[in-house]
XYZ file of C-alpha atoms in Angstrom:
556
model
C -10.078 8.182 10.316
C -8.382 5.748 12.698
C -6.337 3.201 10.794
C -8.657 3.092 7.791
C -6.270 5.334 5.899
C -4.049 2.330 5.146
C -6.714 0.835 2.876
C -6.358 3.915 0.647
C -2.583 4.018 0.778
C -0.192 3.968 -2.138
C 3.176 3.323 -0.532
C 6.685 4.232 -1.654
C 9.617 2.325 -0.182
C 12.856 4.256 0.233
C 16.124 2.510 0.954
C 17.671 5.589 2.590
C 21.316 4.813 1.789
C 20.552 5.006 -1.925
C 17.901 7.640 -2.534
C 19.514 11.093 -2.430
C 22.763 12.308 -0.878
C 22.573 15.947 0.230
C 26.021 16.330 1.802
C 28.328 14.614 -0.703
C 29.514 11.727 1.474
C 28.288 9.079 -0.963
C 25.413 7.867 1.240
C 21.791 8.951 1.001
C 20.238 10.875 3.889
C 17.011 12.390 5.184
C 17.865 15.865 3.920
C 18.128 14.353 0.465
C 14.610 12.920 0.834
C 13.284 16.325 1.939
C 14.831 17.850 -1.185
C 13.058 15.262 -3.366
C 9.587 15.453 -1.817
C 8.182 17.188 -4.894
C 9.135 14.199 -7.028
C 7.662 11.742 -4.543
C 4.440 13.729 -4.305
C 4.228 13.950 -8.100
C 3.845 10.185 -8.229
C 0.614 10.361 -6.261
C 1.850 8.192 -3.385
C 0.671 9.056 0.123
C 2.905 6.926 2.374
C 6.696 6.660 2.514
C 8.110 3.529 4.144
C 11.754 3.822 5.159
C 14.075 0.909 5.742
C 15.750 1.246 9.163
C 17.048 4.732 9.937
C 18.233 4.125 13.500
C 21.822 4.181 14.782
C 23.649 1.050 13.703
C 27.085 -0.343 12.830
C 25.418 -1.439 9.541
C 26.510 -5.053 9.482
C 23.069 -5.750 7.996
C 22.246 -2.409 6.368
C 20.697 -0.976 9.527
C 18.710 -4.047 10.552
C 21.228 -4.322 13.392
C 20.144 -1.478 15.673
C 22.448 -0.008 18.310
C 20.095 2.780 19.456
C 16.377 2.684 18.743
C 15.789 6.280 19.787
C 18.376 8.014 17.595
C 18.560 8.511 13.827
C 21.813 7.145 12.413
C 24.254 10.052 11.967
C 24.842 9.045 8.313
C 21.179 10.004 7.696
C 21.024 13.126 9.860
C 19.325 13.812 13.177
C 16.029 13.293 14.938
C 15.244 16.902 14.056
C 15.728 16.066 10.380
C 13.170 13.291 10.654
C 10.765 15.626 12.458
C 11.176 18.145 9.633
C 10.634 15.430 7.051
C 7.448 14.299 8.796
C 6.130 17.869 8.784
C 7.020 18.642 5.187
C 5.775 15.286 3.943
C 2.464 15.925 5.700
C 2.205 19.200 3.766
C 2.326 17.036 0.617
C -0.329 14.683 1.979
C 2.249 11.981 2.731
C 2.614 9.919 5.925
C 5.891 8.395 7.141
C 6.193 4.743 8.212
C 9.412 3.491 9.798
C 10.947 0.031 9.825
C 11.051 -1.398 13.360
C 13.430 -4.274 14.101
C 11.635 -5.770 17.082
C 13.265 -9.172 17.498
C 16.972 -8.429 17.785
C 19.540 -5.660 18.140
C 23.150 -5.127 17.184
C 25.898 -6.540 19.364
C 26.873 -2.867 19.743
C 23.636 -2.002 21.547
C 24.332 -0.951 25.168
C 21.866 -3.585 26.377
C 23.961 -6.325 24.824
C 27.311 -4.831 25.823
C 26.167 -4.778 29.446
C 25.090 -8.412 29.445
C 28.144 -9.550 27.490
C 30.428 -8.072 30.096
C 28.492 -9.394 33.091
C 29.407 -12.393 35.220
C 25.921 -13.838 34.915
C 22.239 -13.008 34.531
C 21.116 -9.429 35.010
C 19.387 -9.014 38.388
C 16.601 -7.134 36.591
C 16.212 -9.896 33.997
C 18.262 -10.588 30.883
C 17.227 -8.788 27.692
C 18.889 -11.506 25.598
C 18.840 -15.299 25.641
C 21.889 -16.901 27.196
C 22.851 -20.451 28.095
C 26.082 -21.781 29.525
C 25.775 -25.072 27.639
C 24.495 -25.684 24.122
C 20.890 -26.913 24.337
C 20.005 -30.404 23.209
C 17.132 -29.060 21.154
C 17.572 -26.290 18.636
C 16.508 -25.250 15.175
C 17.496 -27.673 12.463
C 18.800 -25.234 9.847
C 21.873 -23.313 10.890
C 22.070 -20.547 8.288
C 21.440 -16.797 8.163
C 17.816 -16.117 8.903
C 17.503 -19.156 11.167
C 18.164 -18.852 14.902
C 21.317 -20.529 16.168
C 23.663 -20.218 19.091
C 26.799 -18.064 19.072
C 29.651 -18.533 21.550
C 30.020 -15.505 23.794
C 32.906 -13.286 22.641
C 33.176 -11.601 26.058
C 33.347 -12.293 29.773
C 29.808 -13.735 29.876
C 30.081 -17.515 29.798
C 28.278 -19.696 27.314
C 26.266 -18.808 24.216
C 23.670 -16.304 23.045
C 20.850 -16.855 20.575
C 20.950 -14.942 17.302
C 18.107 -14.138 14.938
C 20.010 -13.658 11.685
C 23.688 -12.778 11.512
C 25.921 -13.486 14.505
C 25.963 -9.728 15.132
C 22.165 -9.717 15.673
C 21.452 -11.263 19.090
C 17.823 -12.207 19.651
C 15.927 -10.198 22.224
C 14.394 -12.203 25.034
C 10.598 -12.219 24.868
C 10.446 -15.589 26.600
C 9.661 -19.119 25.536
C 6.394 -20.878 24.914
C 7.112 -23.031 27.924
C 9.858 -24.443 30.007
C 9.573 -27.972 28.677
C 9.424 -30.834 31.119
C 12.988 -31.719 31.928
C 14.052 -34.368 29.454
C 15.967 -37.229 30.990
C 19.710 -37.009 30.724
C 21.572 -40.275 31.152
C 24.630 -40.025 33.348
C 26.869 -42.817 34.676
C 26.422 -43.887 38.286
C 29.553 -42.849 40.097
C 28.424 -43.134 43.710
C 27.194 -46.731 43.665
C 30.285 -48.948 43.809
C 28.240 -52.109 43.656
C 26.711 -51.196 40.256
C 28.272 -52.066 36.891
C 30.155 -49.172 35.307
C 27.837 -48.954 32.309
C 24.632 -48.601 34.327
C 23.154 -45.149 33.762
C 20.481 -43.189 35.573
C 18.202 -40.435 34.335
C 18.728 -36.942 35.669
C 16.811 -33.846 34.661
C 18.236 -31.633 31.928
C 18.603 -28.007 33.041
C 16.334 -25.723 31.002
C 16.308 -22.990 33.621
C 17.846 -20.572 31.112
C 14.498 -20.480 29.277
C 12.472 -17.559 30.609
C 8.710 -17.630 30.686
C 6.991 -14.870 28.696
C 6.136 -13.053 31.940
C 9.640 -13.287 33.429
C 11.446 -10.013 34.248
C 13.628 -9.978 31.099
C 10.767 -10.483 28.638
C 8.638 -7.942 30.499
C 11.456 -5.382 30.277
C 11.600 -5.895 26.527
C 7.837 -5.598 26.122
C 7.960 -2.252 27.903
C 10.924 -1.148 25.798
C 8.949 -1.974 22.664
C 6.168 0.346 23.821
C 8.647 3.075 24.691
C 10.316 2.899 21.272
C 7.008 2.939 19.413
C 5.708 5.858 21.485
C 8.917 7.839 20.981
C 8.536 7.910 17.198
C 4.746 8.204 17.131
C 5.078 11.273 19.350
C 7.469 12.702 16.767
C 4.738 12.305 14.140
C 5.371 9.078 12.248
C 2.240 7.180 11.184
C 3.246 3.645 12.107
C 5.716 0.855 11.594
C 6.550 -2.013 9.321
C 7.861 -4.598 11.758
C 10.834 -6.683 10.655
C 10.657 -10.377 11.638
C 7.492 -9.482 13.521
C 6.696 -13.049 14.543
C 10.148 -14.076 15.763
C 9.747 -12.747 19.297
C 8.560 -15.580 21.550
C 10.772 -18.601 20.961
C 9.708 -22.183 20.289
C 11.787 -24.712 18.352
C 8.660 -26.041 16.635
C 7.735 -22.430 15.732
C 3.929 -22.740 15.599
C 3.253 -22.162 19.299
C 5.853 -19.411 19.348
C 3.966 -17.703 16.541
C 0.732 -17.896 18.535
C 2.340 -16.420 21.661
C 3.980 -13.681 19.598
C 0.663 -12.752 17.993
C -0.813 -12.556 21.490
C 2.010 -10.164 22.427
C 1.190 -7.948 19.443
C -2.523 -8.040 20.330
C -1.609 -6.651 23.722
C 0.360 -3.879 22.029
C -2.529 -3.237 19.666
C -4.907 -2.736 22.605
C -2.525 -0.152 23.978
C -2.140 1.554 20.595
C -5.902 1.689 20.093
C -6.145 3.824 23.204
C -2.939 5.838 23.014
C -2.389 6.173 19.230
C -5.570 5.094 17.409
C -4.350 6.287 13.997
C -1.063 4.326 14.097
C -0.687 1.300 11.830
C 1.332 -1.873 12.263
C 2.426 -3.755 9.148
C 4.205 -7.099 9.497
C 7.024 -8.507 7.431
C 4.992 -11.200 5.683
C 1.594 -12.557 6.617
C 0.229 -12.545 10.142
C -0.275 -16.101 11.419
C -3.949 -16.935 11.920
C -4.197 -18.153 15.503
C -7.918 -18.030 16.050
C -8.246 -14.593 17.632
C -8.459 -11.012 16.383
C -5.651 -9.902 14.078
C -3.118 -7.544 15.597
C -1.695 -6.048 12.391
C -3.426 -3.893 9.807
C -2.378 -5.811 6.701
C -0.494 -8.768 5.359
C 2.562 -8.223 3.171
C 3.172 -10.494 0.163
C 6.950 -10.389 0.268
C 9.033 -10.424 -2.901
C 10.935 -13.452 -1.596
C 7.774 -15.492 -0.999
C 6.039 -17.631 -3.587
C 2.894 -15.561 -4.148
C 4.924 -12.613 -5.460
C 7.815 -14.624 -6.890
C 5.464 -16.776 -8.995
C 4.426 -13.605 -10.790
C 7.745 -11.780 -11.226
C 10.875 -13.738 -10.207
C 12.666 -14.674 -13.437
C 15.706 -16.075 -11.553
C 18.154 -13.516 -12.979
C 18.877 -12.083 -9.525
C 19.834 -15.524 -8.234
C 18.081 -18.415 -6.558
C 16.055 -18.165 -3.380
C 16.927 -21.173 -1.211
C 13.343 -21.798 -0.077
C 11.681 -21.756 -3.519
C 11.773 -24.156 -6.406
C 12.496 -22.221 -9.632
C 9.461 -21.661 -11.822
C 8.538 -19.652 -14.904
C 7.038 -16.343 -13.710
C 3.674 -15.252 -15.057
C 4.908 -11.785 -16.066
C 7.422 -13.089 -18.568
C 7.720 -12.753 -22.327
C 7.639 -16.502 -22.907
C 4.183 -16.814 -21.390
C 4.726 -20.078 -19.534
C 3.767 -18.936 -16.043
C 0.628 -19.224 -13.968
C -1.392 -16.907 -11.742
C -2.657 -19.848 -9.694
C -0.027 -19.689 -6.882
C -0.787 -16.011 -6.402
C -4.555 -16.464 -6.538
C -4.421 -19.324 -4.039
C -2.316 -17.262 -1.633
C -4.679 -14.314 -2.014
C -7.694 -16.511 -1.256
C -5.974 -17.968 1.802
C -5.074 -14.530 3.171
C -8.642 -13.320 2.674
C -10.276 -16.470 4.080
C -12.435 -15.376 7.058
C -11.015 -11.861 6.573
C -12.535 -10.703 3.260
C -11.637 -7.050 3.845
C -8.050 -7.708 4.890
C -5.584 -5.287 3.319
C -2.732 -7.019 1.507
C 0.360 -5.091 0.473
C 1.886 -6.017 -2.878
C 5.126 -4.348 -3.906
C 6.734 -3.780 -7.277
C 9.974 -5.024 -5.660
C 11.898 -4.378 -2.460
C 15.324 -4.174 -0.825
C 15.641 -7.918 -0.230
C 15.997 -9.530 -3.647
C 15.484 -8.154 -7.157
C 13.775 -5.363 -9.078
C 10.752 -5.387 -11.347
C 13.125 -4.805 -14.258
C 15.512 -7.714 -13.872
C 17.529 -9.683 -16.415
C 16.010 -9.547 -19.914
C 12.770 -7.858 -18.829
C 12.476 -4.688 -20.916
C 10.734 -1.364 -20.250
C 8.073 -2.445 -22.754
C 7.184 -5.339 -20.473
C 6.695 -3.181 -17.385
C 3.356 -1.728 -18.452
C 1.287 -4.879 -17.908
C 2.985 -5.527 -14.552
C 2.397 -1.985 -13.328
C -1.219 -2.045 -14.512
C -1.751 -5.177 -12.422
C 0.017 -3.839 -9.334
C -2.039 -0.641 -9.244
C -5.449 -2.105 -10.113
C -5.628 -5.538 -8.493
C -7.067 -4.405 -5.147
C -3.982 -4.764 -3.005
C -2.294 -1.859 -1.258
C 0.468 -1.107 -3.789
C 4.009 -0.376 -2.684
C 6.300 1.220 -5.254
C 9.995 0.524 -4.655
C 12.128 3.607 -5.276
C 13.469 3.630 -8.834
C 10.815 1.257 -10.173
C 8.873 4.325 -11.291
C 11.540 4.825 -13.973
C 12.367 1.171 -14.571
C 15.740 1.006 -12.856
C 17.570 -2.271 -13.514
C 18.732 -4.911 -11.079
C 22.530 -4.855 -11.350
C 24.291 -8.236 -11.089
C 27.848 -8.817 -9.941
C 28.093 -6.183 -7.204
C 30.224 -6.543 -4.070
C 28.857 -7.705 -0.741
C 27.938 -4.414 0.939
C 26.508 -4.256 4.461
C 25.426 -7.877 4.490
C 23.825 -7.868 1.039
C 24.897 -11.475 0.412
C 22.932 -13.220 3.140
C 22.809 -16.462 1.147
C 25.324 -17.589 -1.501
C 22.524 -17.913 -4.039
C 21.781 -14.194 -4.427
C 23.044 -10.680 -3.750
C 20.660 -7.989 -2.532
C 23.036 -5.184 -3.524
C 21.737 -5.342 -7.092
C 18.377 -3.892 -6.070
C 19.873 -1.288 -3.720
C 21.836 0.874 -6.155
C 21.551 4.680 -6.102
C 18.486 6.410 -7.481
C 19.030 7.772 -10.989
C 17.904 11.384 -11.119
C 19.572 12.898 -14.195
C 22.579 12.686 -16.523
C 25.009 14.566 -14.283
C 27.806 12.843 -12.357
C 26.627 9.818 -10.377
C 23.220 10.170 -12.044
C 22.524 13.118 -9.752
C 22.544 10.943 -6.624
C 25.682 12.426 -5.018
C 28.573 14.805 -5.609
C 30.971 12.336 -4.010
C 33.654 10.598 -6.005
C 32.573 7.319 -7.634
C 34.630 5.227 -5.190
C 32.884 6.869 -2.231
C 29.377 5.864 -3.287
C 27.418 3.454 -1.141
C 26.974 1.286 -4.252
C 27.928 1.851 -7.895
C 25.651 3.659 -10.319
C 24.220 1.671 -13.231
C 27.039 2.001 -15.823
C 24.702 1.739 -18.838
C 24.822 5.074 -20.716
C 21.136 4.557 -21.542
C 20.147 4.036 -17.921
C 16.721 5.513 -17.134
C 16.555 8.777 -15.193
C 13.819 10.936 -13.761
C 14.937 13.930 -15.838
C 14.833 12.010 -19.122
C 11.348 10.648 -18.438
C 9.843 13.687 -16.795
C 8.241 15.174 -19.904
C 7.967 12.027 -22.013
C 4.284 11.013 -22.118
C 5.232 7.453 -23.101
C 7.710 6.956 -20.233
C 7.453 4.495 -17.384
C 7.446 7.436 -14.975
C 4.373 9.000 -16.507
C 2.621 5.649 -16.788
C 3.088 5.188 -13.026
C 1.678 8.655 -12.392
C -1.320 7.968 -14.619
C -2.064 4.609 -13.015
C -1.883 5.983 -9.475
C -4.091 8.932 -10.448
C -6.570 6.559 -12.097
C -6.638 4.350 -9.015
C -7.150 7.342 -6.723
C -10.000 8.704 -8.853
C -11.747 5.345 -9.343
C -12.985 3.636 -6.149
C -13.644 0.443 -8.132
C -9.861 0.054 -8.560
C -9.065 0.428 -4.865
C -8.911 -2.057 -2.011
C -12.552 -1.959 -0.967
C -14.125 -3.054 -4.266
C -14.700 -6.659 -5.284
C -12.377 -8.553 -7.625
C -13.690 -11.294 -9.907
C -11.224 -13.141 -12.150
C -12.663 -13.867 -15.606
C -9.476 -15.285 -17.144
C -6.502 -16.502 -15.114
C -4.200 -17.315 -18.031
C -3.005 -15.236 -20.979
C -4.578 -12.740 -20.972
C -5.147 -12.301 -17.270
C -8.444 -10.487 -16.801
C -10.514 -9.448 -13.797
C -13.495 -7.229 -13.057
C -13.182 -4.655 -10.272
C -16.217 -3.433 -8.423
C -18.526 -4.871 -11.061
C -17.788 -1.851 -13.261
C -14.213 -2.001 -14.564
C -12.436 -4.697 -16.551
C -8.642 -4.995 -16.363
C -6.892 -7.063 -19.045
C -3.171 -7.888 -19.118
C -1.049 -9.769 -21.618
C 2.509 -9.952 -20.237
C 3.709 -12.411 -22.885
C 5.251 -11.682 -26.294
C 2.531 -13.489 -28.246
C -0.899 -11.851 -28.789
C -3.940 -12.924 -26.795
C -7.710 -12.459 -27.043
C -10.554 -12.204 -24.564
C -14.241 -12.640 -25.483
C -16.006 -9.490 -24.387
C -18.660 -7.031 -25.565
C -19.225 -3.367 -24.960
C -16.002 -2.305 -23.231
C -14.939 1.355 -23.290
C -11.208 1.963 -22.948
C -10.074 4.212 -20.101
C -6.338 3.520 -20.320
C -4.999 0.959 -22.755
C -1.894 0.080 -24.727
C -1.755 -2.507 -27.492
C -5.451 -3.418 -27.248
C -8.010 -3.429 -30.059
C -11.727 -3.580 -29.350
C -13.477 -5.688 -31.973
C -17.016 -7.102 -32.057
C -17.197 -9.778 -29.394
C -13.610 -9.654 -28.166
C -10.590 -7.710 -27.037
C -7.387 -8.348 -28.950
C -4.175 -7.718 -27.051
C -0.823 -7.422 -28.734
C 2.234 -8.781 -26.974
C 2.719 -6.890 -23.682
C -0.661 -5.189 -24.135
C -2.808 -4.070 -21.225
C -5.821 -1.948 -20.460
C -8.581 -0.950 -18.083
C -12.084 -0.617 -19.488
C -15.436 0.681 -18.267
C -18.126 -1.970 -18.544
C -21.669 -1.278 -19.751
C -24.033 -0.193 -16.995
């Protein structure tokens, strides 16, 4: 099938620390996932995406890698992952890993070697070092924006970070070594000149490596070696964290273009060596005028297209977004226009491009956040599984787990003072036993606290309840799988972009959603309900109660 399987994927994101703890240490692990494969398969998903599982000191929840070729001991062993890959395949499920390509941990042996060196590595530095702070740098010095960190070891000068100080940027080179900018220095060897006369001398940018310098080439080869290592073990591909941060450029745009070119080179290699392997970027792939290197775009929860639909601000404020009323909100004051515009832009010149749209993820909030009730989830889930995107179900959203405010900063969860990611990373709620069935550890040993609400949703409580969120998710995924018109390859035509939101899939199926509290109507004739809640079919129109939704077969 090559990489076409991604277009038919229904993904399930697992934050491994919080899914299932098999050994009672308070932290989830791969053996716990193996034990829960029946539940995952029962959802109808066919791809599991794991957040980073590699060895790490966990300053940033595993996004600071100290060994790319070894599973973190807290999760198990490489053999455990191999077993998981095999047993998941028996359930018709592929495994996708998170690859942190742009930086490592300061504990990585590569960095420790360079930190303790007197100067540049004779084989080429793997990291970006300078003895003096550059004149030009990025303008925003905050987590998530590159900045310089003073060397804490024998190596003189500064290294470039990608996110936290403990995440030094790998050296994939620079767009160019810019023409040496003049540096004005006083004349000290011309006694007949006034003291304030200055001359221009070149600034030293020799620390900037070209993209084909030895250090960048070493890292390109390492990237291939890491990818091959895990593909040989049986994983199906990678979601690449900060995928377009590799080649550096203060103005960013040319760096993006060079980084895409790097990934195209890797794609050519993959097409020959591993033709079934997929690459998924964090975010959207920059359009640089050539063939696309990745197999999809990802509409991130923290970006406006997704946030305009679901972010009700109760998990905090994202620093790069102006607050707005989300479309899927009981007050009904939102708009689908930001999402539709972003969708059109992503599909421009690439009408068959797969776009991944998640219920939520590990980086901000959950679908059920703040005052959003289980009753409100139906319309949102109907949209997410019928729109034509590749859906990604965040663990726990299948039962309507809540975002929990007020949690401590755990493993870098507070990366900006405006929000705390810990609230969407709490342990999976399996049943009504101790720790909601997540772990036998004592409560103080848990990676994060369990939702303290005695009415918290659990898999066990919803398992046999036909009206539960869990069984709605199962029904919607089964309906999508059985109905090609609801998948990624069929056309989507919006017939109403307000309340209700309505669109026709494949020319044969109408989807209608009313996420607000107030009723809504849609003029329509001849629809036959396939799966609906709170919708009445009357002559000439569909009447949707508050939070109503449905999918209907249209007349032939």
